[in-house]
Short mmCIF file of C-alpha atoms in Angstrom, two decimals:
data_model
loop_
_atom_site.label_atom_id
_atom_site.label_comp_id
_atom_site.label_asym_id
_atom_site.label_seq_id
_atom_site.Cartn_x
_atom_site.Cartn_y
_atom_site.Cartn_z
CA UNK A 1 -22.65 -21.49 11.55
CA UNK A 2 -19.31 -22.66 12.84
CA UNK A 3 -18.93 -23.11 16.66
CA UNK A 4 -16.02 -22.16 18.40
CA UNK A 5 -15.78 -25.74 19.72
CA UNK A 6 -14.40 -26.28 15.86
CA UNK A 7 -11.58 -24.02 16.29
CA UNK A 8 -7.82 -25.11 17.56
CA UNK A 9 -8.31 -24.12 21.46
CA UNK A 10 -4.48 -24.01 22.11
CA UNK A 11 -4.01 -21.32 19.16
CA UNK A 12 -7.49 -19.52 20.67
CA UNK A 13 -6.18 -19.36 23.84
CA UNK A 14 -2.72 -18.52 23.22
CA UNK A 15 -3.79 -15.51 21.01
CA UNK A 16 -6.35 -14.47 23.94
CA UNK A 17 -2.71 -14.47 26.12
CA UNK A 18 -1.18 -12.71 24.13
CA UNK A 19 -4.32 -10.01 23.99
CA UNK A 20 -3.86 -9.85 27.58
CA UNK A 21 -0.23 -8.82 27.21
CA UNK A 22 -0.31 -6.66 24.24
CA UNK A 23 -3.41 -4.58 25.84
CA UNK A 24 -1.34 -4.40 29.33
CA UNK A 25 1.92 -3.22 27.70
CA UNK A 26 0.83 -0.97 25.58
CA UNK A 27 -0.76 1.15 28.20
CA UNK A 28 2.48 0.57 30.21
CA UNK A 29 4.78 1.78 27.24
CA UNK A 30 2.29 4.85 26.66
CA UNK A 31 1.55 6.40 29.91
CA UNK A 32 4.71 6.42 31.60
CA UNK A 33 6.77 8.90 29.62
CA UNK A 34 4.22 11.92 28.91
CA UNK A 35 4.80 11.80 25.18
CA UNK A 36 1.42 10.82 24.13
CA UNK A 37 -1.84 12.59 25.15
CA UNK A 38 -3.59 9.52 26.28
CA UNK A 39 -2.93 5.72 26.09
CA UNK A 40 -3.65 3.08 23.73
CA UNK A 41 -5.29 0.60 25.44
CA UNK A 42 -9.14 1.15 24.66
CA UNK A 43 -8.09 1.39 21.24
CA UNK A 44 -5.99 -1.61 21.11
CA UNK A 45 -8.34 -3.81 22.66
CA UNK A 46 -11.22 -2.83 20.00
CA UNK A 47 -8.30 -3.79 17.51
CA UNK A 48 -7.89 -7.31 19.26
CA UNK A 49 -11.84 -7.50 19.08
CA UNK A 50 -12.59 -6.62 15.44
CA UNK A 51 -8.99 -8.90 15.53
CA UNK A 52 -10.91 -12.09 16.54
CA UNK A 53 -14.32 -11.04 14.54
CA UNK A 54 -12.61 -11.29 11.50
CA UNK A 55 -10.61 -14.79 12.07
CA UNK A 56 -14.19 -15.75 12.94
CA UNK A 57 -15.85 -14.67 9.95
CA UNK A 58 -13.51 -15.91 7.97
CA UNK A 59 -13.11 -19.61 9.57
CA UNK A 60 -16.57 -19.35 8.62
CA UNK A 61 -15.50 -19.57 4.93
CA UNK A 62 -14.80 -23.30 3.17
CA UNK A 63 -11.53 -23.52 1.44
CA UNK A 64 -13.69 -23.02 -2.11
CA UNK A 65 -15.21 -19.43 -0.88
CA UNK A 66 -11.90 -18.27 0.20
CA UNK A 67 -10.39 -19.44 -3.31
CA UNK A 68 -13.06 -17.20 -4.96
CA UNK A 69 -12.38 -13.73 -2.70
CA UNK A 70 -8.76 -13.94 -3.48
CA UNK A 71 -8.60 -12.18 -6.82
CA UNK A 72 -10.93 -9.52 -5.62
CA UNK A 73 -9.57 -8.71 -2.58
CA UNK A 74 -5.79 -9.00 -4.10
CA UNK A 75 -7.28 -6.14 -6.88
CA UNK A 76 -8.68 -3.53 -3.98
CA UNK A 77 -5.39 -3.85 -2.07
CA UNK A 78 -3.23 -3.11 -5.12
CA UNK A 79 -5.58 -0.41 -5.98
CA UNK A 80 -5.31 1.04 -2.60
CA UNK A 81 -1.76 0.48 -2.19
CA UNK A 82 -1.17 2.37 -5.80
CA UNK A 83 -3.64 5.30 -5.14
CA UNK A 84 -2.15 6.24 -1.81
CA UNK A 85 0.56 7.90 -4.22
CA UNK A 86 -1.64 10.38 -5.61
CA UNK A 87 -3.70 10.21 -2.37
CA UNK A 88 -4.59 14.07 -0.80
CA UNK A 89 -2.89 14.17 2.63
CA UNK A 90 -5.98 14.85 3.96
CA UNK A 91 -7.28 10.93 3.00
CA UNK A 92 -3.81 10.07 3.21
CA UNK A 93 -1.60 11.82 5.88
CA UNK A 94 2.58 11.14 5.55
CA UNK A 95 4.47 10.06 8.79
CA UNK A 96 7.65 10.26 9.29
CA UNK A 97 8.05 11.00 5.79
CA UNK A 98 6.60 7.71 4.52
CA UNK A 99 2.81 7.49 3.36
CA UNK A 100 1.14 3.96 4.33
CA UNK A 101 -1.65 5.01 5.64
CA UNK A 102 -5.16 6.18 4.91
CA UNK A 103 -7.30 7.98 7.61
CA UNK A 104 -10.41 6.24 9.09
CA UNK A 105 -12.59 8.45 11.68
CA UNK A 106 -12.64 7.11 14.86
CA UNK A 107 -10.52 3.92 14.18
CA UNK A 108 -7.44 5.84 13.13
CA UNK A 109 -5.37 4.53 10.46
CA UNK A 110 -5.53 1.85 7.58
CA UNK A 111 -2.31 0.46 6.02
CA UNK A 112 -3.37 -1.92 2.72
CA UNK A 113 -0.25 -3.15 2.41
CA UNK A 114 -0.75 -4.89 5.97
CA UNK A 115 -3.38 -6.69 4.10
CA UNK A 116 -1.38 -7.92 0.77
CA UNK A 117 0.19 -10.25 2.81
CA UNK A 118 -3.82 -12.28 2.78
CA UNK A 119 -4.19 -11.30 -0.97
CA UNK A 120 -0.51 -12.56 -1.76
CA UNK A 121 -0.78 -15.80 -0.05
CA UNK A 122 -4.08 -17.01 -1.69
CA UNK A 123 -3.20 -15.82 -5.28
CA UNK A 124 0.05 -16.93 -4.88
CA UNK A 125 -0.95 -20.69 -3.57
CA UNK A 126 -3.71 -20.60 -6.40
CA UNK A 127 -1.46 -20.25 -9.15
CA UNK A 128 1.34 -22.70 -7.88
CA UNK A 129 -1.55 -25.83 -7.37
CA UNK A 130 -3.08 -24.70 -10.79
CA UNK A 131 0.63 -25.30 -12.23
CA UNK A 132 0.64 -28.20 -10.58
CA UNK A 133 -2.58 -29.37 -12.00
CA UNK A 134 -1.96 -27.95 -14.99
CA UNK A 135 1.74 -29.58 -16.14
CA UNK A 136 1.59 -33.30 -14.01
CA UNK A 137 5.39 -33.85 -15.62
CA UNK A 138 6.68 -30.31 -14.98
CA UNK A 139 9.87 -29.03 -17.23
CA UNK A 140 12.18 -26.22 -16.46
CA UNK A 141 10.63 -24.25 -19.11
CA UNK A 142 7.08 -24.82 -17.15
CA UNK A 143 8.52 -23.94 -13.87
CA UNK A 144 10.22 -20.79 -15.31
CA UNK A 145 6.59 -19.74 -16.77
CA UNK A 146 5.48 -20.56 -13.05
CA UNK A 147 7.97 -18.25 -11.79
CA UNK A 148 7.53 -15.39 -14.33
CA UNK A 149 3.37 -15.72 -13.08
CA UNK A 150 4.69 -15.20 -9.45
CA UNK A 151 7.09 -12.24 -10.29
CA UNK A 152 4.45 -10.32 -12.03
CA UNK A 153 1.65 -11.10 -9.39
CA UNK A 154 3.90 -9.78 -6.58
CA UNK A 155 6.48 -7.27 -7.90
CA UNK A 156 4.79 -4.88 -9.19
CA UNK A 157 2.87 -4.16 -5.48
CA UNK A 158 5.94 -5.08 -3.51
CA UNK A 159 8.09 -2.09 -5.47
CA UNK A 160 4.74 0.33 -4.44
CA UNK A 161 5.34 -0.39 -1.16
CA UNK A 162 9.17 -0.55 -1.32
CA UNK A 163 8.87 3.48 -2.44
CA UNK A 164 6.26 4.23 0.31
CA UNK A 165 9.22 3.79 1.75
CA UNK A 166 8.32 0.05 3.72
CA UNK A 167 11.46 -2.09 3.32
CA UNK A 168 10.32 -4.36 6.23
CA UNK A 169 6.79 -4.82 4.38
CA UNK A 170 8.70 -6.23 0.85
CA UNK A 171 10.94 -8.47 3.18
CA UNK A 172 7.83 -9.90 5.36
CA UNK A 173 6.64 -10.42 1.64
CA UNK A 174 9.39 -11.98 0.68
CA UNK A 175 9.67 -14.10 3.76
CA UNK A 176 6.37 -15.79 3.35
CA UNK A 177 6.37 -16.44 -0.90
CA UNK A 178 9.63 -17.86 -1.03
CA UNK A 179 8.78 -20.70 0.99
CA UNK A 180 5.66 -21.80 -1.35
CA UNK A 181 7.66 -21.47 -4.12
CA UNK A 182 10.41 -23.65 -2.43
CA UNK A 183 7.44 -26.13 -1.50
CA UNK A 184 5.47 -25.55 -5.10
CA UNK A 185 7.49 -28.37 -6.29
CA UNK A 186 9.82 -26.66 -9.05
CA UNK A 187 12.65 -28.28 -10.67
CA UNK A 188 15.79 -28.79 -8.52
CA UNK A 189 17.72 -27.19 -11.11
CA UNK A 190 15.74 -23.73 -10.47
CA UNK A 191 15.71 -24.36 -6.77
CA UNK A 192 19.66 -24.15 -6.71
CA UNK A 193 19.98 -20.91 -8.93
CA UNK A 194 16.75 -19.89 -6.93
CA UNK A 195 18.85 -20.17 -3.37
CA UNK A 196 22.31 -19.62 -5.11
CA UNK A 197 21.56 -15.94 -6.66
CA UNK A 198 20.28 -14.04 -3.24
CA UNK A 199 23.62 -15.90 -1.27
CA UNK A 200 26.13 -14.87 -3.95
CA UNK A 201 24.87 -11.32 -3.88
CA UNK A 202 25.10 -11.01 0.25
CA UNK A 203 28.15 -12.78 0.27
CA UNK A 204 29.71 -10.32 -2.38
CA UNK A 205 28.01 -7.15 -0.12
CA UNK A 206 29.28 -8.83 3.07
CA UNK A 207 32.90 -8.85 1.34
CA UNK A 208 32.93 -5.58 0.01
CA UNK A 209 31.76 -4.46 3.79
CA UNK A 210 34.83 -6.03 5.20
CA UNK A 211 37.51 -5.65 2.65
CA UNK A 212 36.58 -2.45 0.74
CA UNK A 213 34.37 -0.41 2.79
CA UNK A 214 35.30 2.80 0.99
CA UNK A 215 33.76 0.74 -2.08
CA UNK A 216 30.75 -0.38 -0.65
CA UNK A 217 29.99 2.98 1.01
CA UNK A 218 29.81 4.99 -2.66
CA UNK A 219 28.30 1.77 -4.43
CA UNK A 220 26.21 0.50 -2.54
CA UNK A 221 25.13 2.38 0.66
CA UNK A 222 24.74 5.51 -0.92
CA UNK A 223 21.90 3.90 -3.76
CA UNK A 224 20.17 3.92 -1.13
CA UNK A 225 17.62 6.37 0.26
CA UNK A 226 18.48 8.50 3.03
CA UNK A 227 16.53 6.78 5.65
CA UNK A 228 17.63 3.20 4.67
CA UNK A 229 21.16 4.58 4.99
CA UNK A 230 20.82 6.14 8.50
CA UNK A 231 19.40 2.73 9.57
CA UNK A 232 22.67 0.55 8.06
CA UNK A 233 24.51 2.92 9.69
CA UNK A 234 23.03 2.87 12.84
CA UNK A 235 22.88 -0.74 12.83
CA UNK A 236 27.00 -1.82 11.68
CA UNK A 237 28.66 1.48 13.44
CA UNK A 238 25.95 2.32 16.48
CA UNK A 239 28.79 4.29 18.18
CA UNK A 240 30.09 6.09 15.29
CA UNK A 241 26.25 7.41 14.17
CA UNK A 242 24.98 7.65 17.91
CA UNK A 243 21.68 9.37 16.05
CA UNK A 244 21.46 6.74 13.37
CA UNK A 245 21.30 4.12 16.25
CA UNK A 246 19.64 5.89 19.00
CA UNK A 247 16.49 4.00 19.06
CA UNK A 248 18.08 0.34 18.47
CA UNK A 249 21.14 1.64 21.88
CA UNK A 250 17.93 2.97 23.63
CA UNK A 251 15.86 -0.64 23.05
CA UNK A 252 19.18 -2.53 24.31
CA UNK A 253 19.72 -0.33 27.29
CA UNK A 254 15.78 -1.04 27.97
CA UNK A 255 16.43 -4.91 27.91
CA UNK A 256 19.34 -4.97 29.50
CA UNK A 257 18.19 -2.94 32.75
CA UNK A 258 15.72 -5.47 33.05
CA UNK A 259 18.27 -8.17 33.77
CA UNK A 260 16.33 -11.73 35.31
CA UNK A 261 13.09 -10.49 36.81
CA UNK A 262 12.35 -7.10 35.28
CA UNK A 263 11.61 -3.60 36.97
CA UNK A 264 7.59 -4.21 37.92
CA UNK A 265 4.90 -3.77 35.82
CA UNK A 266 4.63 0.10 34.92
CA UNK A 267 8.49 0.68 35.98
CA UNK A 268 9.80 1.06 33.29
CA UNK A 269 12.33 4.12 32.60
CA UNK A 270 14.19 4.00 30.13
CA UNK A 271 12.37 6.13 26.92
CA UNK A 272 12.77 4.40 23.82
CA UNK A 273 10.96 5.67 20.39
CA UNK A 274 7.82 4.07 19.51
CA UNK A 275 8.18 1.88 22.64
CA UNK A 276 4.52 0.74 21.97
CA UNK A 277 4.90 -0.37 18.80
CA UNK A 278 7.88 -1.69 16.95
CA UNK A 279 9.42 -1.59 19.99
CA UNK A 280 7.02 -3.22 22.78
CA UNK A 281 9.57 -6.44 23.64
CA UNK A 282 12.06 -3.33 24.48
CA UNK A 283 9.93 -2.56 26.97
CA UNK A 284 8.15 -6.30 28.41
CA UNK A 285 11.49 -7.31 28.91
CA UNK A 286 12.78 -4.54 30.78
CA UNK A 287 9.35 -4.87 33.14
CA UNK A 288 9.14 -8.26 33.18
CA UNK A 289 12.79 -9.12 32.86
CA UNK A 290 14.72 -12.15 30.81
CA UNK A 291 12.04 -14.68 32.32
CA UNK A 292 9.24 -12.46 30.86
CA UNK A 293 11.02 -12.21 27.57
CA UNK A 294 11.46 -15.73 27.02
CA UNK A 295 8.01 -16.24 27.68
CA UNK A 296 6.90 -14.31 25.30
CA UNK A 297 9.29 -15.69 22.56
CA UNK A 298 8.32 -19.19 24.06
CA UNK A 299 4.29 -18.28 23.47
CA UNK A 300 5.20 -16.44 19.57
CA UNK A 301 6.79 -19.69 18.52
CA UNK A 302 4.07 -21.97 20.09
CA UNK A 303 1.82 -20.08 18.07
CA UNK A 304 3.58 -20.93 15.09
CA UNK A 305 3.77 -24.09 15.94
CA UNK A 306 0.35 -24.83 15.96
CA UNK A 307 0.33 -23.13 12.77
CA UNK A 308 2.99 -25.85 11.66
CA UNK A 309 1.24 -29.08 13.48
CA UNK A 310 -2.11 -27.70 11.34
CA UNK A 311 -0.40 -27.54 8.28
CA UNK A 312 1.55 -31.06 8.22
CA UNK A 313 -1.95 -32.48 8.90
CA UNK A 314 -3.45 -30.73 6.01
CA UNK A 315 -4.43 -33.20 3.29
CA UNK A 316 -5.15 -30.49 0.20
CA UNK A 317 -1.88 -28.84 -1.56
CA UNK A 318 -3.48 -25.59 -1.47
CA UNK A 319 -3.68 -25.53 2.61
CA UNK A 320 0.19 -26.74 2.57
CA UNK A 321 1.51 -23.67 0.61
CA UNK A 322 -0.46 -21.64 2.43
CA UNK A 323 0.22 -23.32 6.20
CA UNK A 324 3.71 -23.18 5.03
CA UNK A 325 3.35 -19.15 4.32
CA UNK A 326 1.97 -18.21 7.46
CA UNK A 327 4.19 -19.86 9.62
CA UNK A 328 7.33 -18.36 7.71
CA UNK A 329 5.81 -15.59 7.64
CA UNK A 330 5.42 -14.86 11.49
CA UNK A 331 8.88 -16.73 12.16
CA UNK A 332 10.63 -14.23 10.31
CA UNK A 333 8.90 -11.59 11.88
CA UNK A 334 8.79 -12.42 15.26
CA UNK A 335 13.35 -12.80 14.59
CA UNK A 336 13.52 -9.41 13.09
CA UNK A 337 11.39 -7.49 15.41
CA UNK A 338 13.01 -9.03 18.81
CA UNK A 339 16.48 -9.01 16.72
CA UNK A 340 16.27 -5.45 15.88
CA UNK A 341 15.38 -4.50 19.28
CA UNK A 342 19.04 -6.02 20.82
CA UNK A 343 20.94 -4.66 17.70
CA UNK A 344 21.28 -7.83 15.73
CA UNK A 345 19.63 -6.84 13.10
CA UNK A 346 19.08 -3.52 11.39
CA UNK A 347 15.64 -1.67 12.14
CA UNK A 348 13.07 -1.96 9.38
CA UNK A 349 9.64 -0.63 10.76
CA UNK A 350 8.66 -4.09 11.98
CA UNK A 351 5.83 -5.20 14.39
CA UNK A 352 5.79 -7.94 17.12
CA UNK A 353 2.86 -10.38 16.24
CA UNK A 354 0.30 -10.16 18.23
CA UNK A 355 1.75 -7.77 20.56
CA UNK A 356 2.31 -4.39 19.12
CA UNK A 357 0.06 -1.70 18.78
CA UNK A 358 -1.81 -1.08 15.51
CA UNK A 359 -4.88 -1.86 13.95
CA UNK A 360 -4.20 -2.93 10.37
CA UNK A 361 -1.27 -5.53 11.72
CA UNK A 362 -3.41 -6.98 13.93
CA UNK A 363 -6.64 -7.83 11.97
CA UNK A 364 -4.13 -8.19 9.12
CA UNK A 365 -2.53 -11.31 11.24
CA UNK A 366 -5.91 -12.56 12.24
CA UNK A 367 -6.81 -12.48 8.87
CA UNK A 368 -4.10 -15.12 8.52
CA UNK A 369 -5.17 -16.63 11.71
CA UNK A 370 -8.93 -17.33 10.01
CA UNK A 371 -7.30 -19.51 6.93
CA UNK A 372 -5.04 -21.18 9.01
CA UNK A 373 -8.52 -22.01 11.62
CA UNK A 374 -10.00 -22.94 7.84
CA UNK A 375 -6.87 -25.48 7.75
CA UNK A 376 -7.65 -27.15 10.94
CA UNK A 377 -11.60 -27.66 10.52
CA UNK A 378 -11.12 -29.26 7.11
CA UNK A 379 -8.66 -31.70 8.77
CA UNK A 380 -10.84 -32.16 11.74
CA UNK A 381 -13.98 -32.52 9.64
CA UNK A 382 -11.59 -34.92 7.67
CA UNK A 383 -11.41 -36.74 11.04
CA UNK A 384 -14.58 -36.90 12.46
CA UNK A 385 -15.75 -38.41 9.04
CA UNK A 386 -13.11 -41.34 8.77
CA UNK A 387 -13.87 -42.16 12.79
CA UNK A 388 -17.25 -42.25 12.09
CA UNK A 389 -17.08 -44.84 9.22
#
């Protein structure tokens, strides 16, 4: 049995913090404007419970057991994520005209995709050290065979989930295998047409934005489906769509009437869609002001750097790629959630680690808490044995 004296106590206690927040501000963002019949603190403190359970159990695990319940657990989720499809909406209810979700009595809702993020990142690291293994003097013929293996592990589920619709899902997706295939160890030839191909094509949709907007309108925008193309043009002309943007001006107002020291804890008055969930930093920093903010932002990216410090201390190729995942992962997250929210960036859907309320991000991110507690007790375990020879 593994004691909790064996886990990182700065990442512990930070994510206990950050429990403490997410529980207080969620009741905050749901009780003050009557638009939901109770709040969501009882349930999202169960959440953070069953949240640290899990990471437990699964710290538990050696690095060999959680090599074996990869492939299984990657085949449920793709099973689940494909059947919600032809789902009944009584199993599988749609919101907001997307369908993520099954129906769980008493615990509310579970979204598999949530969960391919775990399934993704130990298939994905599998396959890349079995490469590895596999061709010692890799070619570019060997690294394109590696890539092909990646594309049809991952596409096939991230295109379910793209037509759910969930383009933030496919880009958190994105945002945490790109980076293990950047650290796999590829050719450097494949690396540059690997980087070079996604640049060309935003720098050719960023020029036809600015030079031939009539073009990219009926091209481009309009392949799009009709939520995707409210939220572009909510995000580039807020005051031109005021309903496309209403939520991302309504965030920003939040934020900035909070100015330096915030309104007081349960002050806040400024409604803002889903304020408790995708939308939760709208309304900490407009309670707890600029300082709050950058606390929190300062306490996200400690977490990840922990994540990072773990990783660089890992001594097995397997724990790199997938160190190197998670903390990607929740970097790119944590900048499109708190970006979207001041109108940088467009809204996609996307949670605040940690923070937000919901049940399947949570445990999903603990999930990925657990491997990366897996990370640190092989390296301290590592340690204890060379100081004791």
């Amino acid at each position: 049995m593994l004691h909790f004296n064996k886990l990182d106590k700065s990442l512990v206690i930070s994510l206990m913090l950050l429990g403490m927040i997410s529980c207080l501000f969620v009741h905050s963002s749901s009780t003050v404007f009557e638009q939901y019949s109770s709040s969501f603190i009882i349930k999202q403190f169960i959440y953070y419970i069953i949240g640290f359970l899990t990471m437990y159990g699964i710290a538990i695990l050696d690095i060999e057991q959680l090599k074996k319940i990869g492939w299984p657990f990657y085949w449920i989720m793709v099973l689940l994520t494909f059947s919600l499809f032809i789902a009944p909406e009584s199993i599988a209810r749609t919101i907001n005209e997307a369908k993520r979700w099954y129906q769980i009595p008493l615990l509310g809702s579970f979204q598999p995709s949530e969960f391919l993020k775990f399934a993704f990142l130990i298939v994905v690291s599998k396959v890349i050290v079995a490469h590895r293994e596999k061709y010692e003097r890799p070619t570019f013929f060997t690294d394109m065979r590696l890539l092909f293996i990646i594309a049809i592990i991952s596409l096939p589920p991230m295109l379910a989930v793209y037509k759910q619709p969930d383009t933030g899902m496919v880009m958190l997706y994105m945002s945490m295998i790109l980076p293990m295939i950047f650290f796999s160890g590829i050719q450097k030839k494949l690396l540059v047409i690997f980087t070079a191909v996604p640049i060309s094509i935003i720098s050719v949709v960023v020029l036809l934005y600015v030079k031939s907007r009539d073009f990219f309108t009926d091209k481009i925008l309009n392949k799009l489906s009709g939520h995707q193309i409210s939220r572009i043009h909510g995000w580039l002309q807020p005051y031109e769509y005021p309903d496309s943007s209403y939520q991302t001006r309504q965030g920003f107002l939040a934020i900035g009437t909070g100015e330096f020291t915030g309104k007081g804890y349960m002050n806040n008055n400024v409604y803002v869609v889903e304020k408790h969930t995708d939308f939760i930093f709208a309304n900490i920093a407009e309670e707890l002001g600029f300082i709050g903010g950058s606390f929190i932002i300062a306490l996200l990216f400690f977490v990840i750097y922990r994540i990072v410090v773990i990783t660089v201390q890992a001594r097995d190729p397997f724990m790199t790629l997938m160190g190197a995942g998670i903390s990607s992962l929740l970097a790119f997250q944590i900048t499109q959630n708190i970006g979207m929210t001041i109108g940088l960036l467009p809204v996609t859907g996307m949670t605040l680690p940690f923070l937000s309320y919901g049940g399947s991000s949570l445990i999903s991110n603990f999930m990925l808490m657990g491997i990366v507690m897996i990370i640190y007790k092989s390296y301290s375990g590592y340690m204890f044995k060379a100081t004791k020879e």
